[in-house]
CSV table of C-alpha atoms in Angstrom, one decimal:
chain,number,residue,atom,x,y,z
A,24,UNK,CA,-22.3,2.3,-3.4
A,25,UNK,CA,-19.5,2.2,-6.0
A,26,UNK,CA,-16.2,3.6,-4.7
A,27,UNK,CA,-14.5,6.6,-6.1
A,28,UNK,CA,-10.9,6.0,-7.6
A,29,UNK,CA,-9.8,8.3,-4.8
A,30,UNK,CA,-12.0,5.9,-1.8
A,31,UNK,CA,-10.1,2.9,-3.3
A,32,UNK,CA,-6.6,4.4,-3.3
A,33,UNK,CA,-7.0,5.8,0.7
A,34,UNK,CA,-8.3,2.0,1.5
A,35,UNK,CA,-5.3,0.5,-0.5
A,36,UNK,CA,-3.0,2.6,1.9
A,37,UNK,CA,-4.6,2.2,4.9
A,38,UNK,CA,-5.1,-1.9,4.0
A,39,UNK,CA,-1.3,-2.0,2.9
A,40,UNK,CA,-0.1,-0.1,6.2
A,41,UNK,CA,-2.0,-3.2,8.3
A,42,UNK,CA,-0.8,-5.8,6.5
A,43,UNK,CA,3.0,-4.6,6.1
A,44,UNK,CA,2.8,-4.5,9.9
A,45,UNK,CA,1.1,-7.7,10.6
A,46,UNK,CA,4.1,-9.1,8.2
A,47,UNK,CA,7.0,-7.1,10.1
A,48,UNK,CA,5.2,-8.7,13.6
A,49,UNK,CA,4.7,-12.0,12.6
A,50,UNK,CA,7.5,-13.0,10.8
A,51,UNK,CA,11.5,-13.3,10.8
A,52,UNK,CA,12.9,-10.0,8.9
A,53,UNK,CA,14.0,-12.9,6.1
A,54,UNK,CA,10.6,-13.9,5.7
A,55,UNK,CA,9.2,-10.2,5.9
A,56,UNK,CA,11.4,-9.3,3.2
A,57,UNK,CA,10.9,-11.8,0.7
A,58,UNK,CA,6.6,-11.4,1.1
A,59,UNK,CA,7.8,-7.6,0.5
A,60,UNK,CA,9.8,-8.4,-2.8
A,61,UNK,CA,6.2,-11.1,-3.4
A,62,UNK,CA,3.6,-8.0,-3.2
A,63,UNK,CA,6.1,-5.5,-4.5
A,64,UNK,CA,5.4,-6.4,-8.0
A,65,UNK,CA,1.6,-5.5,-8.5
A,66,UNK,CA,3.3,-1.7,-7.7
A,67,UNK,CA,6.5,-2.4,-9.9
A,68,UNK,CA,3.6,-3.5,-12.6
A,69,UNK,CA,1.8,-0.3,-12.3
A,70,UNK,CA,5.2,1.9,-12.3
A,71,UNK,CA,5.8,0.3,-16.1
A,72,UNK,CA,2.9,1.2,-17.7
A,73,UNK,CA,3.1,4.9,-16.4
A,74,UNK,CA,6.4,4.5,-18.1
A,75,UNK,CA,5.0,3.1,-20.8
A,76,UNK,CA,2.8,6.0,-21.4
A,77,UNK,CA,4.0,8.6,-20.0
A,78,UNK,CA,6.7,8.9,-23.7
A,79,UNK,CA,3.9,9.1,-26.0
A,80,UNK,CA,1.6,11.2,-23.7
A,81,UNK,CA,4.2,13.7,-23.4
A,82,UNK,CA,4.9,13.8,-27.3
A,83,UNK,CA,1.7,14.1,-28.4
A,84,UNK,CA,0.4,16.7,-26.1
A,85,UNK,CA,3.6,18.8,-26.4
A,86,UNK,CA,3.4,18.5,-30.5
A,87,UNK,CA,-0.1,19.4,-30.4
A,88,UNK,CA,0.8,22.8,-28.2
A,89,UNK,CA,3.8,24.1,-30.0
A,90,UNK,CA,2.3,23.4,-33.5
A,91,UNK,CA,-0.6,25.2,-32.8
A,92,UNK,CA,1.4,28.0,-31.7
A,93,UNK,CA,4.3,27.6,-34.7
A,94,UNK,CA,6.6,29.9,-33.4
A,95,UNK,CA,10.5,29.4,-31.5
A,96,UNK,CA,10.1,33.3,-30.5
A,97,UNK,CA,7.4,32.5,-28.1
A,98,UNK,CA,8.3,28.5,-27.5
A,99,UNK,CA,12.0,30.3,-26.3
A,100,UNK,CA,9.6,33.4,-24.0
A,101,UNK,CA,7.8,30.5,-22.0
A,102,UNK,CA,10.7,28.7,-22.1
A,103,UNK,CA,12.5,31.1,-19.7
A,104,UNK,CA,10.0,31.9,-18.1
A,105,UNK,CA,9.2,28.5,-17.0
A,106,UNK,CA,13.5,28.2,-16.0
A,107,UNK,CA,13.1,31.2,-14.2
A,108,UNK,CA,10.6,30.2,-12.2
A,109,UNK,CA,12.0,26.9,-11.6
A,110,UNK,CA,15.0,28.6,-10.0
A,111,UNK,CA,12.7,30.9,-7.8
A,112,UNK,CA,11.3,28.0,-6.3
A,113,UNK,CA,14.2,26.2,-6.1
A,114,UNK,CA,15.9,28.7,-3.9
A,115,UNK,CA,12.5,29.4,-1.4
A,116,UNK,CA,12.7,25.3,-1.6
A,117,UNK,CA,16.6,24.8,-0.3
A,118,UNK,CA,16.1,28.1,1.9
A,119,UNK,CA,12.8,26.8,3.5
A,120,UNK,CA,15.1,23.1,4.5
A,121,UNK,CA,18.1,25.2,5.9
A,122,UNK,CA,15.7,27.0,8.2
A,123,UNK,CA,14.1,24.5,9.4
A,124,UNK,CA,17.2,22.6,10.1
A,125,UNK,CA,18.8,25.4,11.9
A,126,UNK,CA,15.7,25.9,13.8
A,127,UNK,CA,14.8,22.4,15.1
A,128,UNK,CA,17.8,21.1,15.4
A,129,UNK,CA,17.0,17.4,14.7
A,130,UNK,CA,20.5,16.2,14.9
A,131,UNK,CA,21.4,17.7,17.9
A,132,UNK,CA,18.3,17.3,20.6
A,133,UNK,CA,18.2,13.6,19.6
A,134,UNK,CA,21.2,11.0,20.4
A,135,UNK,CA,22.5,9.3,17.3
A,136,UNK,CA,24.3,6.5,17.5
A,137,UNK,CA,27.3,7.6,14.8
A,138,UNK,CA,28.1,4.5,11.8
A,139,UNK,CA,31.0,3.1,11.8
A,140,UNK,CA,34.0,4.7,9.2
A,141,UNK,CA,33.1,2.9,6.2
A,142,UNK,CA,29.8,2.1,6.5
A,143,UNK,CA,28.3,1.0,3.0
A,144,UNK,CA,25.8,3.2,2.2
A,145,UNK,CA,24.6,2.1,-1.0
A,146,UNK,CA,24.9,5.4,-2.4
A,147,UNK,CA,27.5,6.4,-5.0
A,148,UNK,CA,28.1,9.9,-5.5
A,149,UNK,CA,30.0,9.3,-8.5
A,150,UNK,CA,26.6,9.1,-10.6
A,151,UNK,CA,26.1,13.0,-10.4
A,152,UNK,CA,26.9,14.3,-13.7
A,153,UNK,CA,29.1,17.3,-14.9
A,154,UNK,CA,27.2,20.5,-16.0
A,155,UNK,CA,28.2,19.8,-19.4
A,156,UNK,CA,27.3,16.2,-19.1
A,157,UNK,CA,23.4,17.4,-18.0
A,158,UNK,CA,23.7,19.5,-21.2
A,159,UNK,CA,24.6,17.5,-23.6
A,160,UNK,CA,22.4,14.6,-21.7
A,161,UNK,CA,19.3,16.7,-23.1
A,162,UNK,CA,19.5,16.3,-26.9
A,163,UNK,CA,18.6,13.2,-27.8
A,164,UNK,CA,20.7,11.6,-30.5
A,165,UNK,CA,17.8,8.9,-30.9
A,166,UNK,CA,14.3,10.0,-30.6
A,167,UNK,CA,13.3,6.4,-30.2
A,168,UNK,CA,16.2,5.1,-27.8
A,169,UNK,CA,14.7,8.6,-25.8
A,170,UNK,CA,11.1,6.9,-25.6
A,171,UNK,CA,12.2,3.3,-25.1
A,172,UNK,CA,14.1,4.9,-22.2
A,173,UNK,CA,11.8,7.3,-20.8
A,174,UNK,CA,13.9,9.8,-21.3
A,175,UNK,CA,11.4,12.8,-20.9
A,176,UNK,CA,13.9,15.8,-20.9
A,177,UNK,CA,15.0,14.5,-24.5
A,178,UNK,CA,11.4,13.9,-25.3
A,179,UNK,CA,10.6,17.4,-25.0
A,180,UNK,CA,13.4,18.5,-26.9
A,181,UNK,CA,12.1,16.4,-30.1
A,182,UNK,CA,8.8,17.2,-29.4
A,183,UNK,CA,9.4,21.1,-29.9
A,184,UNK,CA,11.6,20.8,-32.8
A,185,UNK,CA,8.6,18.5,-34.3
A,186,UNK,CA,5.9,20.6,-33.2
A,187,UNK,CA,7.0,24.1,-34.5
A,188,UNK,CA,8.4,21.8,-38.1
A,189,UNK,CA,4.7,20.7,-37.9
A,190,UNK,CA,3.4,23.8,-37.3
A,191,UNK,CA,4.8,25.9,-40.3
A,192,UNK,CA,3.9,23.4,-43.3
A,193,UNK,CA,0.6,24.8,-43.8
A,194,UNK,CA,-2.3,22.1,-44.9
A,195,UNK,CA,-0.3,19.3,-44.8
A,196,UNK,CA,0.8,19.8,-41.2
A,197,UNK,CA,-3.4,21.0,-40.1
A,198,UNK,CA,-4.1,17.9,-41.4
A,199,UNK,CA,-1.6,16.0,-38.9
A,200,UNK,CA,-2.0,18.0,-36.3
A,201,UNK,CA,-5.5,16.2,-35.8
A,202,UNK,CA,-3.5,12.8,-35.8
A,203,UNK,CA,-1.9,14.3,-33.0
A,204,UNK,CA,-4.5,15.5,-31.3
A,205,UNK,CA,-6.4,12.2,-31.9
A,206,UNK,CA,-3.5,10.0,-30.9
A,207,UNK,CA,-3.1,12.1,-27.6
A,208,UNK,CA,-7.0,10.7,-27.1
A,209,UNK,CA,-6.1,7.6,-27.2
A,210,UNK,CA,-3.3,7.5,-25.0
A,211,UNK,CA,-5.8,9.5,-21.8
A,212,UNK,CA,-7.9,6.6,-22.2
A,213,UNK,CA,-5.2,4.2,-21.9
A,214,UNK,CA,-4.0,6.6,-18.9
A,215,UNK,CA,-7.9,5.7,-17.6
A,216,UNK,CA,-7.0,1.8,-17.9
A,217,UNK,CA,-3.7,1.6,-16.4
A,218,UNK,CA,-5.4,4.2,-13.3
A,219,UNK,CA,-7.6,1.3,-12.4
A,220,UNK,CA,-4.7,-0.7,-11.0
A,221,UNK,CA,-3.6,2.3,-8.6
A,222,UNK,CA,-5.4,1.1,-5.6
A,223,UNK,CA,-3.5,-2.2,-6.1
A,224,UNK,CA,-0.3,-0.9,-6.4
A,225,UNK,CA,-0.7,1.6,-3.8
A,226,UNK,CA,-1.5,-1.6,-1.2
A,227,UNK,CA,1.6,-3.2,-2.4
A,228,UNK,CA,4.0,-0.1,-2.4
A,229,UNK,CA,2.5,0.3,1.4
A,230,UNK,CA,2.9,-3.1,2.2
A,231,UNK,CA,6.2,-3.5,1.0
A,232,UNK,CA,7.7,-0.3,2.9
A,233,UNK,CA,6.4,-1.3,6.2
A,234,UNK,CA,6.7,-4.9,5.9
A,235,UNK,CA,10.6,-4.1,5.8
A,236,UNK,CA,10.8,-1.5,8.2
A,237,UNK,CA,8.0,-1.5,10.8
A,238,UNK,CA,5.9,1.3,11.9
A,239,UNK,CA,8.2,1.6,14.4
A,240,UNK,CA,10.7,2.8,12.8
A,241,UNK,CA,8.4,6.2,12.6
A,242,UNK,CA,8.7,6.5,16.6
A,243,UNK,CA,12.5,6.1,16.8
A,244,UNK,CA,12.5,8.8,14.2
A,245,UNK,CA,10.1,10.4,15.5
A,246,UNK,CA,11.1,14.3,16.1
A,247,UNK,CA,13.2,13.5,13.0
A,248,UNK,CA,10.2,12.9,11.0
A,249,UNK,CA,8.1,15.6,12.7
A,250,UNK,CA,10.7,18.3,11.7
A,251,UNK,CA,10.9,17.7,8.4
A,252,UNK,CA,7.5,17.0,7.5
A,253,UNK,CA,6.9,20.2,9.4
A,254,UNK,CA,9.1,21.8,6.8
A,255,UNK,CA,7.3,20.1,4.0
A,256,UNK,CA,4.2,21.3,5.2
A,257,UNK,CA,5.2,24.9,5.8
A,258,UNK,CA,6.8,25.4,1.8
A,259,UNK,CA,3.1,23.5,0.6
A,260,UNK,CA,0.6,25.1,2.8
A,261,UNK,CA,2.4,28.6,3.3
A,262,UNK,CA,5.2,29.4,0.3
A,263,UNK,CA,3.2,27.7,-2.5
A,264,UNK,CA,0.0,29.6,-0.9
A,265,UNK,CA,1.8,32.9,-1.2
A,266,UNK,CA,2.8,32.2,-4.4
A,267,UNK,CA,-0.5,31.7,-6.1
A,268,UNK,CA,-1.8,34.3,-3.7
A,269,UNK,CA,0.5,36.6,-5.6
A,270,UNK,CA,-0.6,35.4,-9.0
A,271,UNK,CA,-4.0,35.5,-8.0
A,272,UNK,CA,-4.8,31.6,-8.6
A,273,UNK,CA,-7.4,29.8,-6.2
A,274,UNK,CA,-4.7,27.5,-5.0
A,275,UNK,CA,-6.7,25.5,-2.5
A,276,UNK,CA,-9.2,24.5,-5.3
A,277,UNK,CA,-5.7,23.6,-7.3
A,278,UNK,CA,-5.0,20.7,-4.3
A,279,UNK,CA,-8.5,19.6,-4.6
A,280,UNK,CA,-8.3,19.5,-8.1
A,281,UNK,CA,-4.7,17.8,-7.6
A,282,UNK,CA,-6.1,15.3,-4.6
A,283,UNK,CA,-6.0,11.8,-6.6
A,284,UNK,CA,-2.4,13.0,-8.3
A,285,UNK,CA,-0.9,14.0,-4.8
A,286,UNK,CA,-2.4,10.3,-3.6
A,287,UNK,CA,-0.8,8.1,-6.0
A,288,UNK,CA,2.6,10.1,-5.4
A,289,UNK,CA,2.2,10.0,-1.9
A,290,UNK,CA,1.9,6.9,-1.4
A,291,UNK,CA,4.1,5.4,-3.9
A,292,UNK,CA,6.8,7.9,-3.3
A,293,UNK,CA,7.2,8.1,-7.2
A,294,UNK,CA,6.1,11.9,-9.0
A,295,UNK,CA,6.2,9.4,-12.4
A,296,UNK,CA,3.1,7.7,-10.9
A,297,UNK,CA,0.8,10.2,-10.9
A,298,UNK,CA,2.2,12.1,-14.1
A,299,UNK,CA,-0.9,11.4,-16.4
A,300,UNK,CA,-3.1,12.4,-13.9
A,301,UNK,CA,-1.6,15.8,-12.8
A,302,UNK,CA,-1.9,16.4,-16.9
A,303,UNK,CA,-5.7,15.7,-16.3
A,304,UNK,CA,-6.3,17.8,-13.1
A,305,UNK,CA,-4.4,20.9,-14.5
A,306,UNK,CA,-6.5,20.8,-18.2
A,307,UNK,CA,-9.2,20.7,-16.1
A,308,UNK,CA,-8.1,23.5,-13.6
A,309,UNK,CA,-8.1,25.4,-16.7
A,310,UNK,CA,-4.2,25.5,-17.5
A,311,UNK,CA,-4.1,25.5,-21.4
A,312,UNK,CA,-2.7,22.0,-22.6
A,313,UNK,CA,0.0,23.3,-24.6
A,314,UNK,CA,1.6,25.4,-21.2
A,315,UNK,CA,0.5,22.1,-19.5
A,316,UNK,CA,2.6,19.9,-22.3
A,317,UNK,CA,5.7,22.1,-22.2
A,318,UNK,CA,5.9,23.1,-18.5
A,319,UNK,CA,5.4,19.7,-16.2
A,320,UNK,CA,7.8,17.4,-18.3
A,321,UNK,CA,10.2,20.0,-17.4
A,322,UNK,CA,9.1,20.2,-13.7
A,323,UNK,CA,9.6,16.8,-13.4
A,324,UNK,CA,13.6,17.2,-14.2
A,325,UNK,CA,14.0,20.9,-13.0
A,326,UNK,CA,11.6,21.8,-10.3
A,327,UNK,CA,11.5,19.1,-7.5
A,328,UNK,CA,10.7,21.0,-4.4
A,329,UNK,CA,10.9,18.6,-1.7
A,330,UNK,CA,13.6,17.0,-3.0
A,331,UNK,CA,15.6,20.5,-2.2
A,332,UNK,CA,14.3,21.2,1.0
A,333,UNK,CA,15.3,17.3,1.8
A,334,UNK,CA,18.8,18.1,0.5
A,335,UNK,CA,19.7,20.9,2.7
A,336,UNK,CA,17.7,19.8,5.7
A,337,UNK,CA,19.2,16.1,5.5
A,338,UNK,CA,23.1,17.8,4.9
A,339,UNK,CA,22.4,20.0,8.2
A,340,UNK,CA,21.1,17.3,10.2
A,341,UNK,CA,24.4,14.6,9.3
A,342,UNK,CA,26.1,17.5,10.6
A,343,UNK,CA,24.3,18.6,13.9
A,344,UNK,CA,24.7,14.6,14.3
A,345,UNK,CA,28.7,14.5,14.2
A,346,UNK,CA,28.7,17.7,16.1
A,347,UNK,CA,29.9,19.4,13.2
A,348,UNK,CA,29.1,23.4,13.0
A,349,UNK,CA,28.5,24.4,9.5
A,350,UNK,CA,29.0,28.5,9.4
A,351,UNK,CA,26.1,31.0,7.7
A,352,UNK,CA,29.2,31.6,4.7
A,353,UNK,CA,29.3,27.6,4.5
A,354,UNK,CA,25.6,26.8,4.6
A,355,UNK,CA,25.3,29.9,1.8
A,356,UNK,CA,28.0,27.9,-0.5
A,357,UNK,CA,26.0,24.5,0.0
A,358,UNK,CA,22.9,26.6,-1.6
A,359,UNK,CA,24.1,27.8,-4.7
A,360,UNK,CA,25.9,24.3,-4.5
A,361,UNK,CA,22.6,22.2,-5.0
A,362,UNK,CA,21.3,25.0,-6.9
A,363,UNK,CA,23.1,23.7,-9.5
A,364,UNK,CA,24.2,20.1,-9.2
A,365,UNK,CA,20.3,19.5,-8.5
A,366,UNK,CA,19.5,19.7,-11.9
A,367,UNK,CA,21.5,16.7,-13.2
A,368,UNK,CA,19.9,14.6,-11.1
A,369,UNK,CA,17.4,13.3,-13.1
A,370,UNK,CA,17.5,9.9,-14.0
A,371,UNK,CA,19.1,8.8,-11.5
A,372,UNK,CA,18.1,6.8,-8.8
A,373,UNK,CA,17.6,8.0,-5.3
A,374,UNK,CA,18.8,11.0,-6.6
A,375,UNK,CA,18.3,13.3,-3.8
A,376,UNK,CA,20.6,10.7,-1.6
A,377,UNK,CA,23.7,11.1,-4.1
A,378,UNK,CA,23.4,14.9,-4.2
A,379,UNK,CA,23.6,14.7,-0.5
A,380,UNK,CA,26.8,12.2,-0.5
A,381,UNK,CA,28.6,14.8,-2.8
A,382,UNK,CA,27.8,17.3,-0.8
A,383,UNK,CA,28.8,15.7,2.7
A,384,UNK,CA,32.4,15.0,0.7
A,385,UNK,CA,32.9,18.8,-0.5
A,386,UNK,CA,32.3,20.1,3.4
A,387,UNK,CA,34.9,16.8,4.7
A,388,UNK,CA,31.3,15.4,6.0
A,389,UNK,CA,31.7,11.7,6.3
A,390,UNK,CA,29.5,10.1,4.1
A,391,UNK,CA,28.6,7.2,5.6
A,392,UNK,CA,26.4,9.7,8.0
A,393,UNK,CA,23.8,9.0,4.9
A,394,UNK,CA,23.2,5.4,7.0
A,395,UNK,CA,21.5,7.7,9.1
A,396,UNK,CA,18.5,8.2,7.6
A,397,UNK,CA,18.2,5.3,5.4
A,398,UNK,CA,16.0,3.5,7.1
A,399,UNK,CA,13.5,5.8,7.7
A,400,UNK,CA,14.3,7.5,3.8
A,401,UNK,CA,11.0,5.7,2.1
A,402,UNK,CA,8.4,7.7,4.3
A,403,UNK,CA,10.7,11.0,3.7
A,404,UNK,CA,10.3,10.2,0.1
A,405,UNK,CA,6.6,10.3,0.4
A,406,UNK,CA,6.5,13.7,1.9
A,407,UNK,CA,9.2,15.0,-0.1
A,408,UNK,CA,7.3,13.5,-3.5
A,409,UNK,CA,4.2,15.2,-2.8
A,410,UNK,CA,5.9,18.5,-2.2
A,411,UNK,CA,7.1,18.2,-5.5
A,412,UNK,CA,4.1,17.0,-7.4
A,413,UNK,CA,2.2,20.1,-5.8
A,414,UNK,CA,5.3,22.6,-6.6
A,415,UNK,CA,4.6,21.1,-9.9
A,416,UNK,CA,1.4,21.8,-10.2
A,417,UNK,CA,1.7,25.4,-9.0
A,418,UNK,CA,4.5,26.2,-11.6
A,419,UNK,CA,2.4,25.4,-14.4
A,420,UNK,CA,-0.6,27.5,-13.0
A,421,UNK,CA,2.0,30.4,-13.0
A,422,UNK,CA,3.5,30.3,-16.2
A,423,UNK,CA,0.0,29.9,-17.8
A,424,UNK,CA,-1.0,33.1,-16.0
A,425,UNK,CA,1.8,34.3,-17.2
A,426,UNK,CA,1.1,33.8,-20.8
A,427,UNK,CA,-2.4,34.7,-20.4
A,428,UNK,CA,-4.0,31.4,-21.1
A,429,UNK,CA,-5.2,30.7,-18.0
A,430,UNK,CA,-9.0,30.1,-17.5
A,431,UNK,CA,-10.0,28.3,-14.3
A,432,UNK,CA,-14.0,28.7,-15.1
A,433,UNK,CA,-13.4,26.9,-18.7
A,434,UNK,CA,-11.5,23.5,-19.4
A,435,UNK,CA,-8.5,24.2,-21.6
């Protein structure tokens, strides 16, 4: 019986978690590491041609949209709807960690041994950018330099002044509008090529994270882990639930239609990954491909649910671990904090752990407390990336019911 793509990702996980194990058991931590850097590159392979095609799929599908629509009036109404949601969720995102955080108390039931003053964290806080760097960040001042560096923000900037140029030339720009629409064919099946190598870089990204820290690592951590995952679970089963409840959108058919996406993201703890793919489950879902175009690149920079709730439940527990009380005024100030500096972090790498070293610095935190949860930070990342990919996925079913073009009985 020939295996589903699905069949051979959950076996490339499960194989990967054996084998990173049987490396962290067997061998010296040297050794470990270097067969970890060895096997890391089939998953390092597969993260370059998303990024190779995740540019033009973008492009095309967004130019396609707007043209077809050929009017700034209603490209600027979903484009605020779409921001406005992203702040909604944003706030039930950083609202849902603090909760959690004050609830469970990870860093206060457990003992911590505290890092030394100094500790190198490998995280440098300095990378944030200013609000008017982020802005000015967006326009591109190269449309190519913004697709040789995957730039998608800047992408979809071009993209919509393209599309609505394209879209108000008449014939000429019918004509090329097919091109589009034809050139966008060509890259899905290139998306269907490069998704035959998921399973293999799934078992490599697996492989790789455990080989280097041991399942182990997941019992020392263990009510850490529980906590926070708990609070992952609550904002995906429960808040995202509500929300689609609300907007009257089948939302456990959306996972199911989602499953493969939320797999590859899972378990390569990168949203990027499974980008081409959540394009394809939400077209099919019925979300119309222009809302579908327009709102997920944006997601992907604006609207990265777990990372929030990681940022405020990770600042609370650094301080419940140096006994440090944070009052309700304070904890209400590091919201509307990340509310904002969140949304320059894209780009960046382990963003979510730079937001959090600003923030430990503007509430005299010490920032080396970050040490604390950087060994067990790759399996966070899973949760926290799946979280997003499905917040995602939701905010694109919204705004599409919003604009009246969603059809869940049809394929857009």
């Amino acid at each position: 019986m020939k295996l589903s793509l699905t069949h051979k990702i959950v076996l490339g996980f499960i194989l990967g978690l054996a084998l990173g194990e049987y490396f962290f058991l067997t061998f010296s931590p040297e050794e470990s590491h270097e067969w970890a850097q060895r096997i890391q590159v089939i998953s390092k392979i597969f993260l370059r041609l998303i990024k190779m095609i995740v540019g033009p799929l973008v492009f095309c599908t967004l130019v396609v949209g707007i043209a077809k629509l050929g009017d700034f009036k209603a490209v600027g109404r979903i484009g605020l709807k779409t921001i406005g949601y992203f702040y909604f969720a944003t706030i039930l995102s950083l609202v849902t960690g603090l909760v959690v955080v004050n609830i469970t108390q990870p860093g206060s039931l457990q003992s911590w041994p505290k890092p030394a003053a100094g500790t190198s964290t490998g995280i440098d806080a300095s990378k944030v950018k200013t609000l008017s760097d982020f802005i000015l960040h967006i326009f591109p001042d190269s449309f190519f330099k913004a697709l040789a560096e995957n730039e998608i923000l800047q992408i979809v900037i071009f993209s919509l002044f393209f599309g609505v140029a394209l879209g108000s030339i008449g014939e000429t720009g019918k004509k090329l509008i097919h091109v589009f629409e034809n050139l966008a064919e060509v890259v899905f099946k290139m998306v269907n090529y490069v998704m035959e190598v998921a399973p293999y870089a799934v078992f490599a990204a697996m492989t790789s994270v455990v080989a280097n820290k041991g399942l182990s690592i997941l019992i020392s951590y263990g009510y850490l882990m529980i906590c926070f995952i708990g609070g992952l679970l609550f904002f995906t089963v429960v808040v995202l639930w509500l929300i689609c409840l609300v907007n009257k959108i089948p939302y456990w058919s959306l996972l199911k239609e989602l499953k493969e996406a939320l797999l590859i993201s899972f378990s390569t703890a990168s949203s990027e990954a499974s980008f081409p793919q959540t394009i394809a489950a939400l077209e099919r879902f019925g979300c119309s491909r222009r809302i579908v175009g327009f709102v997920l690149p944006l997601g992907y920079s604006f609207n990265l649910d777990g990372s929030m709730l990681y940022m405020t439940f990770a600042t609370g527990f650094i301080a419940q671990a140096y006994g440090v009380h944070l009052s309700l005024e304070q904890q209400i100030t590091m919201l509307l904090t990340l509310m904002i500096t969140s949304k320059g972090i894209a780009g960046v790498p382990r963003a979510s752990l730079v937001i959090i070293a600003g923030t430990l610095t503007m509430f005299n935190l010490p920032a080396e407390g970050i040490a604390l949860l950087l060994g067990v930070d790759p399996f966070l990342d899973m949760g926290r990336t799946v979280t997003s990919v499905a917040g995602n996925g939701v905010a694109t079913c919204v705004v599409s019911k919003w604009e009246g073009e969603f059809n869940p009985s049809t394929n857009a």
